Amino acid sequence: MEQSVKQTLLQRRSIRRYEREPIAEEDLQFIRDAIRNTPTSYNGQQFSVIEISDQPLKEQLAEIVGQKQFKTSARVFAFLSDFNKIAVAAEAKGMEYPAFERTADGLIVGTVDASLAMMSAITAAVSRGLGCCPIGYARTVNPKVISDLLGLPDRVYLVCALAVGVPREIPDLKPKQNEDLVIFSNRYGTDNLPEKMLGYDREFTAYHHNRSSNPSDKGWIEEILGYYREGLNYTMREALRERGYDFDH
């Protein structure tokens, strides 16, 4: 069942439980077409996507990442920053490739392009009544093993994975930060910022306490700082260097 643009964008939830049924080919093609039409820097299309339907591979990824969505969803899409294609094209045309991925801006450009492509996929999928869950941990948990599993060449790295399927749940809608915390007028807003952030933390804590599944008393600030502390142990700099994203400017 197709949803309106308003429903698609404002009622989106991360779905972690799926029915064991396939996605209609028409819906899959719509997702692919939306991905292809993603806006990118310079129209360079510095991204690519691996659509994973092979169940044993999905189960391997689920075991590595520790998230069941990999094996229970109908499809997993791996969104990649990709400078391999342009490097291959330059060589085929006898032109020198300038190794843009070895700059900080190149890393940003590829990451942004892949992220925009994932949002295109999410919007397309949700508009068709499907459920999605971005899985960023696929990037950080074991980059070398996952890169090898997916056959990634140099100049390509995994930005994020996305599980897509027929939803088995409709979880509570998480409260987001108020508009005055997200959208500023003309310059960055600092007025009453501590008070506003603490107010959002209280709202999120109440949501956590009252939600229908896995209630807790953990606040938003505590939860996010916990993720950041865990992130201090990631080895993404070394993983990016192995992929060819080794920049000093």
PDB file of C-alpha atoms in Angstrom:
ATOM      1  CA  MET A   1       0.000   0.000   0.000  1.00  0.00           C
ATOM      2  CA  GLU A   2       1.482   3.316  -1.064  1.00  0.00           C
ATOM      3  CA  GLN A   3       1.778   6.108   1.484  1.00  0.00           C
ATOM      4  CA  SER A   4       1.629   9.857   1.032  1.00  0.00           C
ATOM      5  CA  VAL A   5       4.818  11.905   1.105  1.00  0.00           C
ATOM      6  CA  LYS A   6       3.796  13.213   4.538  1.00  0.00           C
ATOM      7  CA  GLN A   7       3.264   9.724   5.943  1.00  0.00           C
ATOM      8  CA  THR A   8       6.480   8.457   4.392  1.00  0.00           C
ATOM      9  CA  LEU A   9       8.653  11.189   5.891  1.00  0.00           C
ATOM     10  CA  LEU A  10       6.949  11.913   9.209  1.00  0.00           C
ATOM     11  CA  GLN A  11       5.830   8.431  10.269  1.00  0.00           C
ATOM     12  CA  ARG A  12       9.093   6.616   9.438  1.00  0.00           C
ATOM     13  CA  ARG A  13      10.325   4.222  12.096  1.00  0.00           C
ATOM     14  CA  SER A  14      13.288   1.870  12.285  1.00  0.00           C
ATOM     15  CA  ILE A  15      11.872  -1.640  11.852  1.00  0.00           C
ATOM     16  CA  ARG A  16      13.831  -4.512  13.382  1.00  0.00           C
ATOM     17  CA  ARG A  17      11.317  -7.370  13.032  1.00  0.00           C
ATOM     18  CA  TYR A  18      10.143  -8.585   9.626  1.00  0.00           C
ATOM     19  CA  GLU A  19       7.693 -11.046   8.150  1.00  0.00           C
ATOM     20  CA  ARG A  20       9.308 -13.907   6.273  1.00  0.00           C
ATOM     21  CA  GLU A  21       7.956 -12.977   2.880  1.00  0.00           C
ATOM     22  CA  PRO A  22       9.563 -11.567  -0.240  1.00  0.00           C
ATOM     23  CA  ILE A  23       9.386  -8.005  -1.464  1.00  0.00           C
ATOM     24  CA  ALA A  24       7.471  -7.531  -4.696  1.00  0.00           C
ATOM     25  CA  GLU A  25       9.833  -7.104  -7.641  1.00  0.00           C
ATOM     26  CA  GLU A  26       8.026  -3.899  -8.615  1.00  0.00           C
ATOM     27  CA  ASP A  27       8.837  -2.416  -5.204  1.00  0.00           C
ATOM     28  CA  LEU A  28      12.466  -3.548  -5.393  1.00  0.00           C
ATOM     29  CA  GLN A  29      12.827  -1.927  -8.799  1.00  0.00           C
ATOM     30  CA  PHE A  30      11.352   1.296  -7.463  1.00  0.00           C
ATOM     31  CA  ILE A  31      13.963   1.290  -4.679  1.00  0.00           C
ATOM     32  CA  ARG A  32      16.745   0.676  -7.220  1.00  0.00           C
ATOM     33  CA  ASP A  33      15.490   3.475  -9.461  1.00  0.00           C
ATOM     34  CA  ALA A  34      15.302   5.883  -6.512  1.00  0.00           C
ATOM     35  CA  ILE A  35      18.878   4.990  -5.554  1.00  0.00           C
ATOM     36  CA  ARG A  36      20.100   5.627  -9.103  1.00  0.00           C
ATOM     37  CA  ASN A  37      18.443   9.064  -9.173  1.00  0.00           C
ATOM     38  CA  THR A  38      20.159  10.248  -5.981  1.00  0.00           C
ATOM     39  CA  PRO A  39      21.741  13.723  -6.161  1.00  0.00           C
ATOM     40  CA  THR A  40      25.530  13.539  -5.790  1.00  0.00           C
ATOM     41  CA  SER A  41      28.516  15.869  -5.641  1.00  0.00           C
ATOM     42  CA  TYR A  42      29.521  17.033  -9.146  1.00  0.00           C
ATOM     43  CA  ASN A  43      27.124  14.365 -10.479  1.00  0.00           C
ATOM     44  CA  GLY A  44      30.180  12.197  -9.824  1.00  0.00           C
ATOM     45  CA  GLN A  45      27.993   9.441  -8.315  1.00  0.00           C
ATOM     46  CA  GLN A  46      30.719   8.526  -5.864  1.00  0.00           C
ATOM     47  CA  PHE A  47      28.761   5.610  -4.427  1.00  0.00           C
ATOM     48  CA  SER A  48      27.562   2.132  -5.250  1.00  0.00           C
ATOM     49  CA  VAL A  49      25.227  -0.347  -3.587  1.00  0.00           C
ATOM     50  CA  ILE A  50      25.334  -4.100  -3.058  1.00  0.00           C
ATOM     51  CA  GLU A  51      21.857  -5.638  -2.881  1.00  0.00           C
ATOM     52  CA  ILE A  52      22.155  -8.766  -0.739  1.00  0.00           C
ATOM     53  CA  SER A  53      19.543 -11.488  -1.164  1.00  0.00           C
ATOM     54  CA  ASP A  54      21.725 -14.557  -0.521  1.00  0.00           C
ATOM     55  CA  GLN A  55      20.473 -15.992   2.774  1.00  0.00           C
ATOM     56  CA  PRO A  56      23.745 -17.678   3.859  1.00  0.00           C
ATOM     57  CA  LEU A  57      25.598 -14.400   3.282  1.00  0.00           C
ATOM     58  CA  LYS A  58      22.959 -12.484   5.243  1.00  0.00           C
ATOM     59  CA  GLU A  59      23.319 -14.979   8.085  1.00  0.00           C
ATOM     60  CA  GLN A  60      27.098 -14.579   8.054  1.00  0.00           C
ATOM     61  CA  LEU A  61      26.695 -10.820   8.287  1.00  0.00           C
ATOM     62  CA  ALA A  62      24.122 -11.189  11.078  1.00  0.00           C
ATOM     63  CA  GLU A  63      26.604 -13.271  13.071  1.00  0.00           C
ATOM     64  CA  ILE A  64      29.415 -10.743  12.580  1.00  0.00           C
ATOM     65  CA  VAL A  65      27.336  -7.653  13.315  1.00  0.00           C
ATOM     66  CA  GLY A  66      25.139  -9.253  15.971  1.00  0.00           C
ATOM     67  CA  GLN A  67      21.880  -7.856  14.593  1.00  0.00           C
ATOM     68  CA  LYS A  68      19.081 -10.175  13.531  1.00  0.00           C
ATOM     69  CA  GLN A  69      17.769  -7.767  10.885  1.00  0.00           C
ATOM     70  CA  PHE A  70      20.441  -9.030   8.510  1.00  0.00           C
ATOM     71  CA  LYS A  71      18.959 -12.515   8.331  1.00  0.00           C
ATOM     72  CA  THR A  72      15.253 -11.797   8.885  1.00  0.00           C
ATOM     73  CA  SER A  73      14.806  -8.949   6.381  1.00  0.00           C
ATOM     74  CA  ALA A  74      14.079  -9.794   2.769  1.00  0.00           C
ATOM     75  CA  ARG A  75      16.951  -7.653   1.482  1.00  0.00           C
ATOM     76  CA  VAL A  76      20.030  -5.937   2.832  1.00  0.00           C
ATOM     77  CA  PHE A  77      21.496  -3.040   0.871  1.00  0.00           C
ATOM     78  CA  ALA A  78      25.137  -2.134   1.519  1.00  0.00           C
ATOM     79  CA  PHE A  79      25.811   1.519   0.685  1.00  0.00           C
ATOM     80  CA  LEU A  80      29.399   2.164  -0.351  1.00  0.00           C
ATOM     81  CA  SER A  81      31.606   5.170  -0.918  1.00  0.00           C
ATOM     82  CA  ASP A  82      33.105   4.289  -4.280  1.00  0.00           C
ATOM     83  CA  PHE A  83      36.010   5.905  -6.142  1.00  0.00           C
ATOM     84  CA  ASN A  84      36.985   2.643  -7.826  1.00  0.00           C
ATOM     85  CA  LYS A  85      34.609   3.138 -10.754  1.00  0.00           C
ATOM     86  CA  ILE A  86      35.990   6.555 -11.731  1.00  0.00           C
ATOM     87  CA  ALA A  87      39.561   5.287 -11.331  1.00  0.00           C
ATOM     88  CA  VAL A  88      38.799   2.364 -13.663  1.00  0.00           C
ATOM     89  CA  ALA A  89      37.107   4.723 -16.123  1.00  0.00           C
ATOM     90  CA  ALA A  90      40.101   7.081 -16.109  1.00  0.00           C
ATOM     91  CA  GLU A  91      42.510   4.222 -16.796  1.00  0.00           C
ATOM     92  CA  ALA A  92      40.298   2.912 -19.601  1.00  0.00           C
ATOM     93  CA  LYS A  93      40.418   6.337 -21.231  1.00  0.00           C
ATOM     94  CA  GLY A  94      44.157   6.744 -20.685  1.00  0.00           C
ATOM     95  CA  MET A  95      43.727   9.622 -18.244  1.00  0.00           C
ATOM     96  CA  GLU A  96      45.512  10.206 -14.945  1.00  0.00           C
ATOM     97  CA  TYR A  97      43.375   9.611 -11.851  1.00  0.00           C
ATOM     98  CA  PRO A  98      44.036  12.208  -9.098  1.00  0.00           C
ATOM     99  CA  ALA A  99      43.250   9.962  -6.057  1.00  0.00           C
ATOM    100  CA  PHE A 100      40.615  12.306  -4.624  1.00  0.00           C
ATOM    101  CA  GLU A 101      39.693   9.708  -1.990  1.00  0.00           C
ATOM    102  CA  ARG A 102      43.052  10.397  -0.316  1.00  0.00           C
ATOM    103  CA  THR A 103      41.795  13.821   0.777  1.00  0.00           C
ATOM    104  CA  ALA A 104      39.495  14.620   3.691  1.00  0.00           C
ATOM    105  CA  ASP A 105      37.014  16.148   1.273  1.00  0.00           C
ATOM    106  CA  GLY A 106      37.049  13.000  -0.838  1.00  0.00           C
ATOM    107  CA  LEU A 107      36.139  10.950   2.236  1.00  0.00           C
ATOM    108  CA  ILE A 108      33.296  13.371   2.969  1.00  0.00           C
ATOM    109  CA  VAL A 109      32.035  13.431  -0.628  1.00  0.00           C
ATOM    110  CA  GLY A 110      31.833   9.639  -0.910  1.00  0.00           C
ATOM    111  CA  THR A 111      30.213   9.323   2.503  1.00  0.00           C
ATOM    112  CA  VAL A 112      27.623  11.997   1.742  1.00  0.00           C
ATOM    113  CA  ASP A 113      26.789  10.491  -1.651  1.00  0.00           C
ATOM    114  CA  ALA A 114      26.284   7.023  -0.151  1.00  0.00           C
ATOM    115  CA  SER A 115      24.208   8.473   2.694  1.00  0.00           C
ATOM    116  CA  LEU A 116      21.960  10.379   0.297  1.00  0.00           C
ATOM    117  CA  ALA A 117      21.499   7.173  -1.702  1.00  0.00           C
ATOM    118  CA  MET A 118      20.449   5.335   1.452  1.00  0.00           C
ATOM    119  CA  MET A 119      17.877   8.029   2.245  1.00  0.00           C
ATOM    120  CA  SER A 120      16.529   7.687  -1.290  1.00  0.00           C
ATOM    121  CA  ALA A 121      16.149   3.947  -0.676  1.00  0.00           C
ATOM    122  CA  ILE A 122      14.479   4.468   2.700  1.00  0.00           C
ATOM    123  CA  THR A 123      11.988   6.954   1.276  1.00  0.00           C
ATOM    124  CA  ALA A 124      11.143   4.688  -1.653  1.00  0.00           C
ATOM    125  CA  ALA A 125      10.763   1.599   0.541  1.00  0.00           C
ATOM    126  CA  VAL A 126       8.664   3.246   3.246  1.00  0.00           C
ATOM    127  CA  SER A 127       6.406   4.828   0.629  1.00  0.00           C
ATOM    128  CA  ARG A 128       5.546   1.283  -0.519  1.00  0.00           C
ATOM    129  CA  GLY A 129       4.657   0.154   3.008  1.00  0.00           C
ATOM    130  CA  LEU A 130       7.959  -1.613   3.646  1.00  0.00           C
ATOM    131  CA  GLY A 131      10.065  -1.331   6.773  1.00  0.00           C
ATOM    132  CA  CYS A 132      13.724  -0.312   6.966  1.00  0.00           C
ATOM    133  CA  CYS A 133      16.505  -0.205   9.524  1.00  0.00           C
ATOM    134  CA  PRO A 134      19.869   1.478   8.883  1.00  0.00           C
ATOM    135  CA  ILE A 135      22.718  -0.522  10.459  1.00  0.00           C
ATOM    136  CA  GLY A 136      25.774   1.652  10.983  1.00  0.00           C
ATOM    137  CA  TYR A 137      27.485  -0.972  13.140  1.00  0.00           C
ATOM    138  CA  ALA A 138      28.171  -2.916   9.928  1.00  0.00           C
ATOM    139  CA  ARG A 139      30.746  -0.224   9.148  1.00  0.00           C
ATOM    140  CA  THR A 140      32.618  -0.419  12.433  1.00  0.00           C
ATOM    141  CA  VAL A 141      32.334  -3.899  13.925  1.00  0.00           C
ATOM    142  CA  ASN A 142      34.854  -5.702  11.696  1.00  0.00           C
ATOM    143  CA  PRO A 143      35.626  -3.664   8.584  1.00  0.00           C
ATOM    144  CA  LYS A 144      38.215  -6.008   7.069  1.00  0.00           C
ATOM    145  CA  VAL A 145      36.122  -9.168   7.346  1.00  0.00           C
ATOM    146  CA  ILE A 146      32.995  -7.496   5.979  1.00  0.00           C
ATOM    147  CA  SER A 147      34.955  -5.850   3.155  1.00  0.00           C
ATOM    148  CA  ASP A 148      36.359  -9.253   2.200  1.00  0.00           C
ATOM    149  CA  LEU A 149      32.928 -10.882   2.387  1.00  0.00           C
ATOM    150  CA  LEU A 150      31.485  -8.249   0.058  1.00  0.00           C
ATOM    151  CA  GLY A 151      34.493  -8.339  -2.282  1.00  0.00           C
ATOM    152  CA  LEU A 152      35.212  -4.624  -1.958  1.00  0.00           C
ATOM    153  CA  PRO A 153      38.131  -3.358  -4.081  1.00  0.00           C
ATOM    154  CA  ASP A 154      40.492  -0.545  -3.109  1.00  0.00           C
ATOM    155  CA  ARG A 155      38.911   2.935  -2.995  1.00  0.00           C
ATOM    156  CA  VAL A 156      35.596   1.473  -1.758  1.00  0.00           C
ATOM    157  CA  TYR A 157      34.341   1.327   1.816  1.00  0.00           C
ATOM    158  CA  LEU A 158      31.060   0.466   3.507  1.00  0.00           C
ATOM    159  CA  VAL A 159      29.238   3.538   4.820  1.00  0.00           C
ATOM    160  CA  CYS A 160      26.068   1.893   6.128  1.00  0.00           C
ATOM    161  CA  ALA A 161      23.866  -1.143   5.640  1.00  0.00           C
ATOM    162  CA  LEU A 162      20.080  -1.034   5.321  1.00  0.00           C
ATOM    163  CA  ALA A 163      17.690  -3.873   6.136  1.00  0.00           C
ATOM    164  CA  VAL A 164      14.437  -3.797   4.136  1.00  0.00           C
ATOM    165  CA  GLY A 165      11.401  -6.045   4.424  1.00  0.00           C
ATOM    166  CA  VAL A 166       7.740  -6.444   5.208  1.00  0.00           C
ATOM    167  CA  PRO A 167       7.331  -5.133   8.775  1.00  0.00           C
ATOM    168  CA  ARG A 168       6.196  -7.429  11.566  1.00  0.00           C
ATOM    169  CA  GLU A 169       6.036  -4.574  14.090  1.00  0.00           C
ATOM    170  CA  ILE A 170       5.053  -0.931  14.270  1.00  0.00           C
ATOM    171  CA  PRO A 171       7.170   0.395  17.147  1.00  0.00           C
ATOM    172  CA  ASP A 172       6.429   3.594  19.011  1.00  0.00           C
ATOM    173  CA  LEU A 173       7.532   6.732  17.191  1.00  0.00           C
ATOM    174  CA  LYS A 174      10.598   8.173  18.915  1.00  0.00           C
ATOM    175  CA  PRO A 175      10.433  11.844  19.861  1.00  0.00           C
ATOM    176  CA  LYS A 176      12.851  14.002  17.880  1.00  0.00           C
ATOM    177  CA  GLN A 177      14.441  17.281  18.912  1.00  0.00           C
ATOM    178  CA  ASN A 178      12.165  20.313  18.621  1.00  0.00           C
ATOM    179  CA  GLU A 179      12.403  22.450  15.504  1.00  0.00           C
ATOM    180  CA  ASP A 180      14.232  25.235  17.367  1.00  0.00           C
ATOM    181  CA  LEU A 181      16.994  22.729  18.214  1.00  0.00           C
ATOM    182  CA  VAL A 182      17.393  21.486  14.654  1.00  0.00           C
ATOM    183  CA  ILE A 183      16.597  24.361  12.308  1.00  0.00           C
ATOM    184  CA  PHE A 184      18.225  27.716  13.031  1.00  0.00           C
ATOM    185  CA  SER A 185      17.587  31.018  11.287  1.00  0.00           C
ATOM    186  CA  ASN A 186      20.557  32.593   9.478  1.00  0.00           C
ATOM    187  CA  ARG A 187      23.180  31.543  12.052  1.00  0.00           C
ATOM    188  CA  TYR A 188      23.810  28.773  14.574  1.00  0.00           C
ATOM    189  CA  GLY A 189      21.425  29.074  17.496  1.00  0.00           C
ATOM    190  CA  THR A 190      22.891  29.163  21.003  1.00  0.00           C
ATOM    191  CA  ASP A 191      20.077  30.827  22.955  1.00  0.00           C
ATOM    192  CA  ASN A 192      19.041  28.696  25.934  1.00  0.00           C
ATOM    193  CA  LEU A 193      20.733  25.695  24.339  1.00  0.00           C
ATOM    194  CA  PRO A 194      21.511  23.833  27.615  1.00  0.00           C
ATOM    195  CA  GLU A 195      17.939  24.239  28.848  1.00  0.00           C
ATOM    196  CA  LYS A 196      16.472  23.137  25.525  1.00  0.00           C
ATOM    197  CA  MET A 197      18.711  20.059  25.371  1.00  0.00           C
ATOM    198  CA  LEU A 198      17.825  19.087  28.939  1.00  0.00           C
ATOM    199  CA  GLY A 199      14.153  19.512  28.068  1.00  0.00           C
ATOM    200  CA  TYR A 200      14.543  17.127  25.140  1.00  0.00           C
ATOM    201  CA  ASP A 201      16.386  14.689  27.394  1.00  0.00           C
ATOM    202  CA  ARG A 202      13.422  14.669  29.789  1.00  0.00           C
ATOM    203  CA  GLU A 203      10.998  14.096  26.919  1.00  0.00           C
ATOM    204  CA  PHE A 204      13.064  11.203  25.604  1.00  0.00           C
ATOM    205  CA  THR A 205      13.397   9.685  29.077  1.00  0.00           C
ATOM    206  CA  ALA A 206       9.603   9.726  29.420  1.00  0.00           C
ATOM    207  CA  TYR A 207       9.302   8.028  26.023  1.00  0.00           C
ATOM    208  CA  HIS A 208      11.802   5.348  27.090  1.00  0.00           C
ATOM    209  CA  HIS A 209       9.906   4.790  30.348  1.00  0.00           C
ATOM    210  CA  ASN A 210       6.480   4.478  28.688  1.00  0.00           C
ATOM    211  CA  ARG A 211       7.232   2.738  25.368  1.00  0.00           C
ATOM    212  CA  SER A 212       5.453  -0.520  24.672  1.00  0.00           C
ATOM    213  CA  SER A 213       8.589  -2.686  24.348  1.00  0.00           C
ATOM    214  CA  ASN A 214      11.833  -2.757  26.355  1.00  0.00           C
ATOM    215  CA  PRO A 215      11.021   0.213  28.623  1.00  0.00           C
ATOM    216  CA  SER A 216      13.904   1.812  30.519  1.00  0.00           C
ATOM    217  CA  ASP A 217      14.738   4.952  32.463  1.00  0.00           C
ATOM    218  CA  LYS A 218      17.765   5.838  30.343  1.00  0.00           C
ATOM    219  CA  GLY A 219      17.844   9.389  29.026  1.00  0.00           C
ATOM    220  CA  TRP A 220      18.881  10.483  25.541  1.00  0.00           C
ATOM    221  CA  ILE A 221      22.104  12.163  26.694  1.00  0.00           C
ATOM    222  CA  GLU A 222      23.188   9.083  28.636  1.00  0.00           C
ATOM    223  CA  GLU A 223      22.359   6.799  25.721  1.00  0.00           C
ATOM    224  CA  ILE A 224      24.219   8.828  23.091  1.00  0.00           C
ATOM    225  CA  LEU A 225      27.294   9.375  25.256  1.00  0.00           C
ATOM    226  CA  GLY A 226      27.403   5.607  25.761  1.00  0.00           C
ATOM    227  CA  TYR A 227      27.510   5.126  21.988  1.00  0.00           C
ATOM    228  CA  TYR A 228      30.305   7.687  21.711  1.00  0.00           C
ATOM    229  CA  ARG A 229      32.356   5.971  24.448  1.00  0.00           C
ATOM    230  CA  GLU A 230      31.999   2.684  22.600  1.00  0.00           C
ATOM    231  CA  GLY A 231      33.008   4.442  19.393  1.00  0.00           C
ATOM    232  CA  LEU A 232      36.333   5.462  20.928  1.00  0.00           C
ATOM    233  CA  ASN A 233      37.346   1.817  20.621  1.00  0.00           C
ATOM    234  CA  TYR A 234      36.641   1.564  16.888  1.00  0.00           C
ATOM    235  CA  THR A 235      39.558   1.314  14.471  1.00  0.00           C
ATOM    236  CA  MET A 236      38.031   3.149  11.522  1.00  0.00           C
ATOM    237  CA  ARG A 237      41.159   5.186  10.721  1.00  0.00           C
ATOM    238  CA  GLU A 238      43.135   2.034  10.065  1.00  0.00           C
ATOM    239  CA  ALA A 239      40.210   0.458   8.211  1.00  0.00           C
ATOM    240  CA  LEU A 240      39.872   3.491   5.941  1.00  0.00           C
ATOM    241  CA  ARG A 241      43.601   3.468   5.231  1.00  0.00           C
ATOM    242  CA  GLU A 242      43.355  -0.166   4.164  1.00  0.00           C
ATOM    243  CA  ARG A 243      40.584   0.829   1.738  1.00  0.00           C
ATOM    244  CA  GLY A 244      42.766   3.571   0.226  1.00  0.00           C
ATOM    245  CA  TYR A 245      41.251   6.507   2.157  1.00  0.00           C
ATOM    246  CA  ASP A 246      44.518   7.661   3.703  1.00  0.00           C
ATOM    247  CA  PHE A 247      44.544  11.446   3.661  1.00  0.00           C
ATOM    248  CA  ASP A 248      46.778  14.213   4.998  1.00  0.00           C
ATOM    249  CA  HIS A 249      44.929  17.158   3.441  1.00  0.00           C
TER     250      HIS A 249
END
